[in-house]
Short mmCIF file of C-alpha atoms in Angstrom, two decimals:
data_model
loop_
_atom_site.label_atom_id
_atom_site.label_comp_id
_atom_site.label_asym_id
_atom_site.label_seq_id
_atom_site.Cartn_x
_atom_site.Cartn_y
_atom_site.Cartn_z
CA MET A 79 0.00 0.00 0.00
CA VAL A 80 1.16 3.55 -0.73
CA ARG A 81 1.04 5.91 2.27
CA ILE A 82 0.99 9.66 1.71
CA ILE A 83 2.29 11.95 4.45
CA THR A 84 2.43 15.74 4.68
CA ASP A 85 3.13 18.32 7.37
CA GLY A 86 0.80 20.69 9.20
CA THR A 87 1.63 23.68 7.00
CA SER A 88 -0.54 22.04 4.35
CA ASP A 89 -3.39 23.34 6.54
CA MET A 90 -5.43 20.28 5.62
CA SER A 91 -8.27 19.62 8.06
CA ALA A 92 -8.33 16.42 10.10
CA GLN A 93 -11.63 15.53 8.44
CA ARG A 94 -10.21 15.87 4.93
CA ALA A 95 -7.06 13.95 5.86
CA ALA A 96 -9.24 11.10 7.15
CA GLU A 97 -11.32 11.13 3.96
CA LEU A 98 -8.17 10.88 1.85
CA ASN A 99 -6.52 8.31 4.17
CA ILE A 100 -3.33 10.32 4.57
CA ASP A 101 -1.18 11.36 7.55
CA VAL A 102 -0.61 14.98 8.58
CA ILE A 103 2.21 15.66 11.05
CA PRO A 104 1.30 18.84 12.98
CA MET A 105 3.72 21.66 13.68
CA ARG A 106 4.15 23.51 16.94
CA VAL A 107 3.43 27.18 17.65
CA PHE A 108 4.62 29.08 20.74
CA PHE A 109 2.99 32.05 22.44
CA GLY A 110 5.74 32.93 24.88
CA ALA A 111 6.32 29.85 27.03
CA GLU A 112 3.05 28.23 25.95
CA SER A 113 3.30 25.56 23.27
CA PHE A 114 0.50 24.28 21.03
CA LEU A 115 0.25 21.73 18.24
CA ASP A 116 -1.36 23.65 15.39
CA GLY A 117 -4.81 22.30 14.63
CA VAL A 118 -4.63 19.86 17.56
CA ASP A 119 -4.21 21.87 20.77
CA ILE A 120 -5.40 25.16 19.27
CA THR A 121 -8.02 25.79 16.59
CA ARG A 122 -7.63 28.25 13.74
CA GLU A 123 -10.13 30.60 15.40
CA GLU A 124 -8.37 30.39 18.78
CA PHE A 125 -5.02 31.05 17.13
CA PHE A 126 -6.17 34.20 15.34
CA ALA A 127 -7.89 35.48 18.48
CA ARG A 128 -4.63 35.12 20.41
CA LEU A 129 -2.64 36.60 17.54
CA ALA A 130 -4.81 39.74 17.55
CA SER A 131 -4.25 40.31 21.27
CA SER A 132 -0.55 39.37 21.40
CA GLU A 133 2.09 42.11 21.57
CA GLU A 134 4.77 39.81 20.19
CA LEU A 135 4.44 37.47 17.24
CA PRO A 136 4.21 33.79 18.14
CA THR A 137 7.07 31.58 16.98
CA THR A 138 7.05 28.23 15.23
CA SER A 139 9.54 25.40 14.97
CA GLN A 140 10.32 23.11 12.08
CA LEU A 141 9.73 19.39 12.39
CA ASN A 142 12.81 17.38 13.37
CA PRO A 143 13.79 13.86 12.27
CA ASP A 144 12.22 12.27 15.36
CA ASP A 145 8.84 13.68 14.31
CA PHE A 146 8.99 11.50 11.20
CA LEU A 147 10.97 8.46 12.29
CA GLU A 148 8.31 6.47 14.15
CA LEU A 149 5.71 6.83 11.40
CA PHE A 150 8.22 6.07 8.62
CA GLN A 151 9.45 2.97 10.47
CA LYS A 152 5.92 1.75 11.18
CA TYR A 153 4.98 1.84 7.51
CA ALA A 154 8.28 0.30 6.43
CA ASP A 155 7.72 -2.57 8.88
CA GLN A 156 4.25 -3.09 7.38
CA GLY A 157 5.73 -3.30 3.90
CA ASP A 158 4.05 -0.07 2.80
CA GLN A 159 5.58 2.45 0.41
CA VAL A 160 5.72 6.07 1.59
CA VAL A 161 5.52 9.39 -0.26
CA GLY A 162 6.14 12.41 1.98
CA ILE A 163 5.23 15.83 0.53
CA PHE A 164 6.45 18.73 2.63
CA LEU A 165 6.69 22.52 2.64
CA SER A 166 9.28 24.34 0.60
CA THR A 167 12.91 23.88 1.61
CA GLU A 168 13.29 27.63 1.01
CA LEU A 169 10.95 28.27 3.94
CA SER A 170 11.87 25.53 6.43
CA GLY A 171 14.27 22.70 7.23
CA THR A 172 11.34 20.28 7.68
CA CYS A 173 11.95 18.54 4.35
CA GLN A 174 15.60 18.02 5.28
CA SER A 175 14.52 16.52 8.60
CA ALA A 176 12.30 14.07 6.71
CA CYS A 177 15.27 13.07 4.54
CA ILE A 178 17.38 12.42 7.64
CA ALA A 179 14.61 10.28 9.12
CA ARG A 180 14.24 8.37 5.86
CA ASN A 181 17.93 7.49 5.93
CA MET A 182 17.57 6.20 9.51
CA VAL A 183 14.74 3.79 8.66
CA GLU A 184 15.60 0.13 8.30
CA GLY A 185 14.22 -1.16 5.02
CA GLY A 186 11.24 0.39 3.34
CA GLU A 187 10.67 2.45 0.23
CA ILE A 188 10.33 6.10 1.23
CA TYR A 189 10.27 9.12 -1.09
CA VAL A 190 10.55 12.70 0.19
CA VAL A 191 9.25 15.48 -2.09
CA ASP A 192 9.95 19.20 -1.73
CA SER A 193 6.62 20.78 -2.68
CA ARG A 194 8.27 24.17 -3.29
CA THR A 195 5.17 25.71 -1.74
CA VAL A 196 3.05 25.85 1.42
CA THR A 197 -0.48 26.04 2.89
CA PHE A 198 -3.38 25.37 0.51
CA ALA A 199 -1.02 25.01 -2.48
CA LEU A 200 0.74 22.19 -0.60
CA SER A 201 -2.68 20.72 0.12
CA LEU A 202 -3.41 20.92 -3.62
CA LEU A 203 -0.34 18.81 -4.40
CA VAL A 204 -1.31 16.29 -1.72
CA GLU A 205 -4.75 15.97 -3.32
CA GLU A 206 -3.10 15.39 -6.70
CA ALA A 207 -0.89 12.71 -5.11
CA VAL A 208 -4.00 10.99 -3.74
CA ARG A 209 -5.51 10.98 -7.23
CA MET A 210 -2.34 9.30 -8.50
CA ARG A 211 -2.39 6.78 -5.64
CA ASP A 212 -6.02 5.91 -6.26
CA SER A 213 -5.32 5.37 -9.94
CA GLY A 214 -2.84 2.64 -8.96
CA MET A 215 0.47 4.43 -9.40
CA SER A 216 3.53 3.30 -7.46
CA ALA A 217 5.18 5.44 -4.80
CA ALA A 218 8.08 6.16 -7.19
CA GLY A 219 5.63 7.25 -9.90
CA ILE A 220 3.69 9.46 -7.49
CA ALA A 221 6.84 11.13 -6.16
CA ALA A 222 8.11 11.85 -9.67
CA GLY A 223 4.70 13.12 -10.74
CA VAL A 224 4.34 15.46 -7.76
CA GLU A 225 7.86 16.81 -8.27
CA LYS A 226 6.93 17.78 -11.83
CA LEU A 227 3.67 19.39 -10.74
CA ALA A 228 5.48 21.31 -7.98
CA GLN A 229 7.51 23.12 -10.62
CA ARG A 230 4.27 24.45 -12.13
CA THR A 231 2.31 25.17 -8.95
CA LYS A 232 1.36 28.81 -8.39
CA LEU A 233 0.05 30.43 -5.20
CA LEU A 234 -1.22 34.02 -5.29
CA ALA A 235 -2.84 35.74 -2.33
CA MET A 236 -3.95 39.12 -1.07
CA VAL A 237 -2.75 40.08 2.40
CA ASP A 238 -5.33 42.23 4.19
CA THR A 239 -3.06 44.05 6.62
CA LEU A 240 0.62 45.00 6.71
CA THR A 241 0.73 44.74 10.52
CA TYR A 242 2.04 41.20 10.77
CA LEU A 243 4.53 41.53 7.92
CA LYS A 244 5.89 44.52 9.85
CA LYS A 245 6.02 42.65 13.17
CA GLY A 246 7.82 39.77 11.50
CA GLY A 247 10.41 42.10 9.98
CA ARG A 248 9.30 41.39 6.40
CA ILE A 249 8.71 45.11 5.75
CA SER A 250 9.82 48.29 7.51
CA ALA A 251 7.68 50.17 10.03
CA ALA A 252 7.67 53.19 7.71
CA THR A 253 6.42 51.15 4.75
CA ALA A 254 3.72 49.61 6.92
CA ALA A 255 2.62 53.02 8.22
CA VAL A 256 2.39 54.57 4.76
CA GLY A 257 0.71 51.48 3.34
CA GLY A 258 -1.81 51.47 6.15
CA LEU A 259 -2.69 55.13 5.59
CA LEU A 260 -3.19 54.54 1.88
CA GLY A 261 -5.13 51.33 2.45
CA ILE A 262 -2.62 49.36 0.40
CA LYS A 263 -2.97 45.59 0.38
CA PRO A 264 0.03 43.62 -0.87
CA ILE A 265 -0.25 40.64 -3.22
CA VAL A 266 2.21 37.83 -2.60
CA GLU A 267 3.25 34.84 -4.65
CA VAL A 268 5.04 31.62 -3.83
CA ASP A 269 7.17 31.16 -6.93
CA SER A 270 8.52 28.01 -8.55
CA ARG A 271 11.64 28.15 -6.36
CA GLY A 272 9.47 27.97 -3.25
CA THR A 273 10.16 31.50 -2.02
CA VAL A 274 7.60 34.15 -1.07
CA GLU A 275 7.70 37.37 -3.09
CA ALA A 276 5.58 40.53 -3.08
CA VAL A 277 4.43 40.85 -6.70
CA GLY A 278 1.76 43.54 -6.62
CA LYS A 279 -0.46 45.80 -4.54
CA ALA A 280 -3.88 47.44 -4.67
CA ARG A 281 -6.18 49.48 -2.47
CA SER A 282 -9.19 47.17 -2.26
CA ILE A 283 -10.03 43.48 -2.16
CA ALA A 284 -11.74 43.71 -5.54
CA ALA A 285 -8.71 45.39 -7.11
CA CYS A 286 -6.37 42.79 -5.61
CA LEU A 287 -8.46 39.93 -6.96
CA GLU A 288 -8.66 41.57 -10.38
CA TRP A 289 -4.84 41.92 -10.34
CA ILE A 290 -4.52 38.20 -9.53
CA ALA A 291 -6.98 37.23 -12.28
CA GLN A 292 -5.05 39.26 -14.85
CA HIS A 293 -1.79 37.67 -13.67
CA ILE A 294 -3.28 34.19 -14.12
CA LYS A 295 -4.14 35.06 -17.72
CA LYS A 296 -0.39 35.38 -18.36
CA GLU A 297 0.27 31.93 -16.84
CA PRO A 298 -2.95 29.98 -17.52
CA ALA A 299 -4.04 26.99 -15.47
CA ASP A 300 -3.83 23.41 -16.71
CA PRO A 301 -7.49 22.27 -16.81
CA ALA A 302 -6.44 18.67 -16.14
CA HIS A 303 -5.60 19.54 -12.54
CA LEU A 304 -7.32 20.78 -9.40
CA VAL A 305 -7.59 24.37 -8.16
CA ALA A 306 -7.37 25.42 -4.49
CA TYR A 307 -8.73 28.44 -2.62
CA GLY A 308 -7.64 29.48 0.85
CA HIS A 309 -8.13 32.14 3.49
CA SER A 310 -6.87 33.21 6.92
CA ASN A 311 -9.82 33.39 9.30
CA SER A 312 -12.00 35.00 6.60
CA PRO A 313 -14.13 32.28 4.96
CA GLU A 314 -16.60 34.85 3.67
CA ARG A 315 -13.95 36.08 1.22
CA VAL A 316 -13.53 32.73 -0.53
CA PRO A 317 -16.75 32.93 -2.60
CA VAL A 318 -15.76 36.47 -3.63
CA CYS A 319 -12.35 35.18 -4.74
CA MET A 320 -13.90 32.26 -6.61
CA GLU A 321 -16.25 34.57 -8.49
CA ALA A 322 -13.34 36.86 -9.42
CA MET A 323 -11.44 33.86 -10.85
CA ARG A 324 -14.45 32.41 -12.70
CA GLU A 325 -13.17 33.39 -16.14
CA VAL A 326 -9.53 32.37 -15.63
CA LEU A 327 -9.59 29.11 -13.65
CA PRO A 328 -11.25 25.73 -14.34
CA GLN A 329 -14.69 25.31 -12.76
CA ASP A 330 -15.55 21.74 -13.78
CA ARG A 331 -14.64 19.97 -10.52
CA PRO A 332 -14.92 20.86 -6.81
CA PRO A 333 -11.96 22.97 -5.66
CA VAL A 334 -9.63 22.18 -2.78
CA MET A 335 -10.48 24.44 0.17
CA GLY A 336 -7.91 25.58 2.72
CA SER A 337 -7.91 27.52 5.97
CA ILE A 338 -4.50 29.03 6.74
CA GLY A 339 -3.16 27.94 10.11
CA ALA A 340 -0.65 29.17 12.66
CA VAL A 341 2.63 28.90 10.76
CA ILE A 342 1.65 31.03 7.77
CA GLY A 343 -1.04 32.93 9.68
CA THR A 344 1.66 34.34 11.96
CA HIS A 345 3.08 36.29 9.02
CA VAL A 346 -0.01 37.21 6.99
CA GLY A 347 -2.51 37.77 9.81
CA PRO A 348 -6.27 37.49 9.34
CA GLY A 349 -8.16 38.48 6.21
CA ALA A 350 -5.87 36.99 3.56
CA VAL A 351 -7.46 35.19 0.63
CA GLY A 352 -5.99 33.58 -2.44
CA VAL A 353 -5.77 30.82 -4.98
CA ALA A 354 -3.39 28.04 -5.98
CA TYR A 355 -3.30 26.22 -9.30
CA ILE A 356 -1.05 24.23 -11.61
CA ALA A 357 0.03 26.17 -14.67
CA ALA A 358 -0.17 24.71 -18.15
CA GLU A 359 3.08 23.43 -19.63
#
């Protein structure tokens, strides 16, 4: 049997993970001395409530080899193949930790894939891997297929407030102050290298979504693959985003839905909304 594993930055719900029969290894978030497993000890809503009232940004820690080893060894002992799909190596050492754990396992066939992305775009790739698994592909075939798709995966999102980018040192206090006065909302992209870049800005949600739709026209989606939508504590913005993308993204199958959790939510804050898709070759 092929087992698919991802990490908590995929922001995949426990219910969806159970439906897909995959494993999600949660990541830890710290508010001062308090430690929580994201999505296990603290809900999305609880996290954003604490984030809003916290003077200092919470911190997160990457997964270490021990976080993977027991699960990898269990599946190897059962004779199962494993495909692990994890957040971008440009953003975390988690994928490297998974590789170390893989090399410590006795026996087994374990493949570790750098998704080159994060949050609901990572979830999108996991869903594609499940489609491959359910079609009867081997672990080696799935890993190779996901690696190819990762090179074409795009994530574009509007960030509602500059406050948390400022707190995290991603932008200067002066830039945040001016941007806040002008009502500027940045648009960010996770590019094919797996890094986060600011690619645009606008003064309203509608203008941001129109910017994203026009950008997608330049790099059209592959209609053979799924589309994902995600938000940070603002589910009411997802239908608005979907409507704005109606002319530029495939609509013929249900989209992947994501709710941004603690790791990414720490940096973007509440109110973000965006889309992930796989670009045509």
